[in-house]
PDB file of C-alpha atoms in Angstrom:
ATOM      1  CA  MET A1091     -60.081 -81.008  49.656  1.00 69.00           C
ATOM      2  CA  ILE A1092     -59.052 -80.323  46.069  1.00 72.00           C
ATOM      3  CA  LEU A1093     -55.928 -81.893  44.638  1.00 73.00           C
ATOM      4  CA  PRO A1094     -54.766 -80.530  41.291  1.00 73.00           C
ATOM      5  CA  GLY A1095     -53.369 -82.667  38.513  1.00 73.00           C
ATOM      6  CA  ALA A1096     -50.318 -81.103  36.938  1.00 73.00           C
ATOM      7  CA  LEU A1097     -49.820 -77.481  37.916  1.00 78.00           C
ATOM      8  CA  ARG A1098     -47.837 -76.743  34.746  1.00 84.00           C
ATOM      9  CA  PRO A1099     -48.242 -78.373  31.314  1.00 82.00           C
ATOM     10  CA  GLU A1100     -44.701 -79.737  31.347  1.00 84.00           C
ATOM     11  CA  GLU A1101     -45.546 -81.689  34.533  1.00 83.00           C
ATOM     12  CA  SER A1102     -48.453 -83.567  32.956  1.00 80.00           C
ATOM     13  CA  ASP A1103     -46.294 -86.587  32.037  1.00 82.00           C
ATOM     14  CA  GLU A1104     -45.534 -87.049  35.732  1.00 85.00           C
ATOM     15  CA  VAL A1105     -49.218 -87.647  36.544  1.00 84.00           C
ATOM     16  CA  THR A1106     -49.355 -91.343  35.686  1.00 87.00           C
ATOM     17  CA  ALA A1107     -52.199 -93.843  35.938  1.00 88.00           C
ATOM     18  CA  ASP A1108     -50.364 -95.574  38.801  1.00 91.00           C
ATOM     19  CA  LEU A1109     -49.938 -92.303  40.693  1.00 90.00           C
ATOM     20  CA  ILE A1110     -53.636 -91.527  40.305  1.00 89.00           C
ATOM     21  CA  ALA A1111     -54.646 -95.005  41.513  1.00 89.00           C
ATOM     22  CA  ARG A1112     -52.387 -94.646  44.569  1.00 91.00           C
ATOM     23  CA  ALA A1113     -53.774 -91.175  45.326  1.00 91.00           C
ATOM     24  CA  ILE A1114     -57.345 -92.472  45.147  1.00 90.00           C
ATOM     25  CA  ALA A1115     -56.452 -95.359  47.473  1.00 90.00           C
ATOM     26  CA  VAL A1116     -55.085 -92.884  50.047  1.00 92.00           C
ATOM     27  CA  LEU A1117     -58.049 -90.501  49.684  1.00 92.00           C
ATOM     28  CA  ARG A1118     -60.531 -93.360  50.157  1.00 88.00           C
ATOM     29  CA  LYS A1119     -59.189 -93.894  53.644  1.00 90.00           C
ATOM     30  CA  THR A1120     -60.289 -90.381  54.615  1.00 90.00           C
ATOM     31  CA  PHE A1121     -63.285 -89.577  52.414  1.00 87.00           C
ATOM     32  CA  ARG A1122     -66.391 -91.592  51.618  1.00 81.00           C
ATOM     33  CA  TYR A1123     -66.551 -90.055  48.143  1.00 83.00           C
ATOM     34  CA  VAL A1124     -63.689 -89.041  45.914  1.00 86.00           C
ATOM     35  CA  VAL A1125     -64.731 -86.936  42.917  1.00 87.00           C
ATOM     36  CA  VAL A1126     -62.363 -86.804  39.964  1.00 88.00           C
ATOM     37  CA  ASP A1127     -62.726 -84.287  37.143  1.00 87.00           C
ATOM     38  CA  LEU A1128     -61.681 -86.325  34.128  1.00 85.00           C
ATOM     39  CA  GLY A1129     -61.907 -83.635  31.487  1.00 78.00           C
ATOM     40  CA  ILE A1130     -62.533 -84.762  27.932  1.00 79.00           C
ATOM     41  CA  ALA A1131     -59.574 -86.947  26.947  1.00 81.00           C
ATOM     42  CA  ILE A1132     -59.667 -90.702  27.409  1.00 83.00           C
ATOM     43  CA  ASP A1133     -56.142 -91.887  28.151  1.00 85.00           C
ATOM     44  CA  ASP A1134     -54.423 -94.321  30.529  1.00 85.00           C
ATOM     45  CA  SER A1135     -55.069 -92.039  33.505  1.00 85.00           C
ATOM     46  CA  THR A1136     -58.768 -91.776  32.668  1.00 87.00           C
ATOM     47  CA  LEU A1137     -59.063 -95.543  32.244  1.00 89.00           C
ATOM     48  CA  ALA A1138     -57.313 -96.070  35.594  1.00 88.00           C
ATOM     49  CA  VAL A1139     -59.905 -93.884  37.311  1.00 89.00           C
ATOM     50  CA  LEU A1140     -62.785 -95.568  35.477  1.00 90.00           C
ATOM     51  CA  ASP A1141     -61.509 -98.969  36.661  1.00 89.00           C
ATOM     52  CA  LEU A1142     -61.957 -97.743  40.254  1.00 88.00           C
ATOM     53  CA  THR A1143     -65.241 -95.949  39.684  1.00 87.00           C
ATOM     54  CA  GLN A1144     -68.628 -96.924  41.017  1.00 86.00           C
ATOM     55  CA  HIS A1145     -70.486 -93.948  39.585  1.00 92.00           C
ATOM     56  CA  VAL A1146     -69.895 -91.712  36.584  1.00 94.00           C
ATOM     57  CA  ILE A1147     -71.397 -88.249  36.155  1.00 95.00           C
ATOM     58  CA  VAL A1148     -71.456 -86.907  32.611  1.00 96.00           C
ATOM     59  CA  VAL A1149     -72.004 -83.152  32.527  1.00 96.00           C
ATOM     60  CA  THR A1150     -72.994 -81.490  29.269  1.00 97.00           C
ATOM     61  CA  ALA A1151     -74.213 -78.123  28.102  1.00 97.00           C
ATOM     62  CA  PRO A1152     -77.167 -77.917  25.687  1.00 98.00           C
ATOM     63  CA  GLU A1153     -74.874 -77.087  22.764  1.00 97.00           C
ATOM     64  CA  LEU A1154     -74.331 -79.210  19.646  1.00 96.00           C
ATOM     65  CA  SER A1155     -70.652 -80.032  20.149  1.00 96.00           C
ATOM     66  CA  ALA A1156     -71.051 -80.651  23.891  1.00 96.00           C
ATOM     67  CA  VAL A1157     -74.007 -83.003  23.404  1.00 98.00           C
ATOM     68  CA  LYS A1158     -72.148 -84.898  20.656  1.00 97.00           C
ATOM     69  CA  SER A1159     -69.122 -85.274  22.945  1.00 95.00           C
ATOM     70  CA  ALA A1160     -71.347 -86.448  25.805  1.00 96.00           C
ATOM     71  CA  ALA A1161     -73.020 -89.015  23.527  1.00 97.00           C
ATOM     72  CA  ASP A1162     -69.597 -90.297  22.458  1.00 95.00           C
ATOM     73  CA  ALA A1163     -68.474 -90.498  26.097  1.00 93.00           C
ATOM     74  CA  ILE A1164     -71.604 -92.425  27.098  1.00 96.00           C
ATOM     75  CA  ASP A1165     -71.079 -94.874  24.210  1.00 96.00           C
ATOM     76  CA  ILE A1166     -67.484 -95.450  25.344  1.00 93.00           C
ATOM     77  CA  LEU A1167     -68.571 -95.885  28.974  1.00 93.00           C
ATOM     78  CA  ARG A1168     -71.156 -98.470  27.924  1.00 94.00           C
ATOM     79  CA  LYS A1169     -68.526-100.341  25.888  1.00 94.00           C
ATOM     80  CA  LEU A1170     -66.283-100.315  28.971  1.00 91.00           C
ATOM     81  CA  GLY A1171     -69.103-101.977  30.911  1.00 92.00           C
ATOM     82  CA  THR A1172     -70.523 -99.063  32.887  1.00 92.00           C
ATOM     83  CA  PRO A1173     -74.131-100.009  33.729  1.00 93.00           C
ATOM     84  CA  ASP A1174     -76.821 -97.373  33.172  1.00 92.00           C
ATOM     85  CA  ASP A1175     -77.705 -97.268  36.879  1.00 92.00           C
ATOM     86  CA  ARG A1176     -74.128 -96.131  37.639  1.00 92.00           C
ATOM     87  CA  LEU A1177     -74.289 -93.275  35.145  1.00 96.00           C
ATOM     88  CA  THR A1178     -75.872 -89.886  35.824  1.00 97.00           C
ATOM     89  CA  VAL A1179     -76.330 -87.205  33.177  1.00 98.00           C
ATOM     90  CA  VAL A1180     -76.360 -83.534  34.185  1.00 98.00           C
ATOM     91  CA  LEU A1181     -77.547 -80.874  31.738  1.00 98.00           C
ATOM     92  CA  ASN A1182     -75.846 -77.596  32.662  1.00 97.00           C
ATOM     93  CA  ASN A1183     -77.587 -74.570  31.128  1.00 97.00           C
ATOM     94  CA  ARG A1184     -74.858 -71.941  30.933  1.00 94.00           C
ATOM     95  CA  SER A1185     -76.968 -69.435  29.015  1.00 94.00           C
ATOM     96  CA  ALA A1186     -80.514 -68.094  29.263  1.00 94.00           C
ATOM     97  CA  LYS A1187     -81.627 -69.661  25.975  1.00 94.00           C
ATOM     98  CA  SER A1188     -80.501 -73.172  25.125  1.00 93.00           C
ATOM     99  CA  ALA A1189     -79.290 -73.948  21.628  1.00 92.00           C
ATOM    100  CA  VAL A1190     -80.528 -77.531  22.010  1.00 97.00           C
ATOM    101  CA  MET A1191     -83.731 -78.420  23.860  1.00 97.00           C
ATOM    102  CA  LYS A1192     -83.668 -81.013  26.663  1.00 98.00           C
ATOM    103  CA  ALA A1193     -85.747 -83.500  24.638  1.00 98.00           C
ATOM    104  CA  ALA A1194     -83.236 -83.309  21.769  1.00 98.00           C
ATOM    105  CA  VAL A1195     -80.361 -83.824  24.210  1.00 98.00           C
ATOM    106  CA  GLU A1196     -82.071 -86.936  25.572  1.00 98.00           C
ATOM    107  CA  ARG A1197     -82.695 -88.298  22.065  1.00 98.00           C
ATOM    108  CA  THR A1198     -79.057 -87.771  21.130  1.00 98.00           C
ATOM    109  CA  LEU A1199     -77.785 -89.341  24.357  1.00 98.00           C
ATOM    110  CA  LYS A1200     -80.323 -92.197  24.102  1.00 96.00           C
ATOM    111  CA  ARG A1201     -81.148 -91.753  27.767  1.00 97.00           C
ATOM    112  CA  ALA A1202     -82.832 -89.356  30.168  1.00 97.00           C
ATOM    113  CA  VAL A1203     -81.171 -86.333  31.705  1.00 98.00           C
ATOM    114  CA  ASN A1204     -81.108 -87.008  35.454  1.00 98.00           C
ATOM    115  CA  VAL A1205     -80.419 -83.458  36.649  1.00 98.00           C
ATOM    116  CA  GLU A1206     -80.968 -80.185  34.831  1.00 98.00           C
ATOM    117  CA  VAL A1207     -79.222 -77.112  36.190  1.00 97.00           C
ATOM    118  CA  ALA A1208     -81.087 -74.001  35.098  1.00 96.00           C
ATOM    119  CA  PHE A1209     -79.283 -70.850  33.966  1.00 96.00           C
ATOM    120  CA  ASP A1210     -78.216 -68.850  37.004  1.00 95.00           C
ATOM    121  CA  GLY A1211     -77.196 -65.542  35.472  1.00 95.00           C
ATOM    122  CA  SER A1212     -73.863 -64.119  36.530  1.00 95.00           C
ATOM    123  CA  LYS A1213     -73.898 -65.890  39.919  1.00 94.00           C
ATOM    124  CA  PRO A1214     -71.308 -68.569  39.006  1.00 93.00           C
ATOM    125  CA  ASP A1215     -68.868 -65.984  37.616  1.00 94.00           C
ATOM    126  CA  GLU A1216     -69.347 -63.711  40.624  1.00 94.00           C
ATOM    127  CA  ALA A1217     -68.771 -66.614  43.029  1.00 93.00           C
ATOM    128  CA  ALA A1218     -65.598 -67.593  41.170  1.00 92.00           C
ATOM    129  CA  LEU A1219     -64.293 -64.021  41.237  1.00 95.00           C
ATOM    130  CA  THR A1220     -64.969 -63.571  44.943  1.00 95.00           C
ATOM    131  CA  GLY A1221     -63.878 -67.068  45.929  1.00 93.00           C
ATOM    132  CA  THR A1222     -67.221 -67.916  47.497  1.00 93.00           C
ATOM    133  CA  ILE A1223     -69.122 -71.192  47.410  1.00 91.00           C
ATOM    134  CA  LEU A1224     -72.457 -70.493  45.766  1.00 89.00           C
ATOM    135  CA  SER A1225     -74.281 -73.320  47.529  1.00 88.00           C
ATOM    136  CA  LEU A1226     -73.348 -71.747  50.878  1.00 91.00           C
ATOM    137  CA  THR A1227     -73.943 -68.095  50.005  1.00 93.00           C
ATOM    138  CA  ASP A1228     -77.138 -68.529  47.962  1.00 93.00           C
ATOM    139  CA  THR A1229     -79.128 -71.577  48.988  1.00 92.00           C
ATOM    140  CA  ARG A1230     -81.880 -70.724  46.490  1.00 93.00           C
ATOM    141  CA  SER A1231     -79.673 -70.413  43.425  1.00 95.00           C
ATOM    142  CA  GLU A1232     -80.284 -72.688  40.457  1.00 96.00           C
ATOM    143  CA  ILE A1233     -76.805 -74.141  40.768  1.00 95.00           C
ATOM    144  CA  THR A1234     -77.374 -74.927  44.445  1.00 95.00           C
ATOM    145  CA  ARG A1235     -80.612 -76.710  43.530  1.00 96.00           C
ATOM    146  CA  GLY A1236     -78.831 -78.683  40.813  1.00 96.00           C
ATOM    147  CA  VAL A1237     -75.978 -79.694  43.108  1.00 93.00           C
ATOM    148  CA  GLN A1238     -78.484 -80.755  45.763  1.00 94.00           C
ATOM    149  CA  ALA A1239     -80.421 -82.848  43.217  1.00 96.00           C
ATOM    150  CA  LEU A1240     -77.186 -84.544  42.165  1.00 94.00           C
ATOM    151  CA  ALA A1241     -76.160 -85.156  45.788  1.00 91.00           C
ATOM    152  CA  ASP A1242     -79.606 -86.658  46.458  1.00 93.00           C
ATOM    153  CA  ILE A1243     -79.154 -89.094  43.554  1.00 93.00           C
ATOM    154  CA  LEU A1244     -75.732 -90.182  44.796  1.00 90.00           C
ATOM    155  CA  GLU A1245     -76.966 -90.487  48.370  1.00 89.00           C
ATOM    156  CA  GLU A1246     -79.907 -92.614  47.240  1.00 90.00           C
ATOM    157  CA  LYS A1247     -77.661 -94.919  45.223  1.00 88.00           C
ATOM    158  CA  HIS A1248     -74.668 -95.094  47.555  1.00 83.00           C
ATOM    159  CA  GLY A1249     -75.805 -94.060  51.029  1.00 77.00           C
ATOM    160  CA  LYS A1250     -75.057 -91.046  53.156  1.00 65.00           C
ATOM    161  CA  GLY A1251     -71.540 -89.741  53.227  1.00 53.00           C
ATOM    162  CA  ARG A1252     -69.620 -86.562  53.747  1.00 49.00           C
ATOM    163  CA  ALA A1253     -70.340 -83.474  51.687  1.00 46.00           C
ATOM    164  CA  LEU A1254     -69.758 -84.085  47.999  1.00 42.00           C
ATOM    165  CA  PRO A1255     -67.270 -81.766  46.312  1.00 44.00           C
ATOM    166  CA  LEU A1256     -68.822 -81.559  42.853  1.00 42.00           C
ATOM    167  CA  ARG A1257     -67.845 -79.518  39.804  1.00 41.00           C
ATOM    168  CA  LEU A1258     -70.589 -78.805  37.344  1.00 40.00           C
ATOM    169  CA  ASP A1259     -68.494 -77.150  34.675  1.00 40.00           C
ATOM    170  CA  ALA A1260     -66.614 -80.187  33.397  1.00 40.00           C
ATOM    171  CA  PRO A1261     -67.599 -82.611  30.629  1.00 44.00           C
ATOM    172  CA  ALA A1262     -67.280 -85.721  32.770  1.00 46.00           C
ATOM    173  CA  SER A1263     -66.633 -86.624  36.368  1.00 48.00           C
ATOM    174  CA  ALA A1264     -66.325 -89.886  38.175  1.00 52.00           C
ATOM    175  CA  ALA A1265     -67.369 -90.443  41.766  1.00 52.00           C
ATOM    176  CA  VAL A1266     -65.271 -93.215  43.271  1.00 51.00           C
ATOM    177  CA  GLU A1267     -66.990 -94.595  46.337  1.00 47.00           C
ATOM    178  CA  GLY A1268     -64.842 -95.569  49.286  1.00 45.00           C
ATOM    179  CA  ASP A1269     -65.980 -99.189  49.497  1.00 41.00           C
ATOM    180  CA  CYS A1270     -65.428-100.298  45.897  1.00 39.00           C
TER     181      CYS A1270
END
């Protein structure tokens, strides 16, 4: 199930931290994992989600600005008290040749990359255009392998649950486990 935030920009003020917390409470009753795409801004709504979060996934591309933003996000998460074992870093290679090598990303982030998603050509764009789920239509794709590696990490840390609806194209996501 995917629930959008505001459908139109003028509705964004109506999506409050309290509304998000109530929505997560309702979703927890049905789903073992609730995955929230937090985007890049840290505001009251983001902090409300982080207060409920047991695991944070930071997704970055191997590009200078993206890695810098990820490093800043990790620093903020640490200051908010997020322990390293509840933080997973995903390196999403969106092009065939990376501008920044994995080792440089890890040095900048001051931690290891937990999952690296290799470049998968035009497959993600084609799946988006046709409305297909790549992990179901191409079980050998690089994105499918990356999603499976991420699911394995979460399963190892938090136990088996229902299928994890993950987005790999966002700067940061938070997995809120049902039994917080």
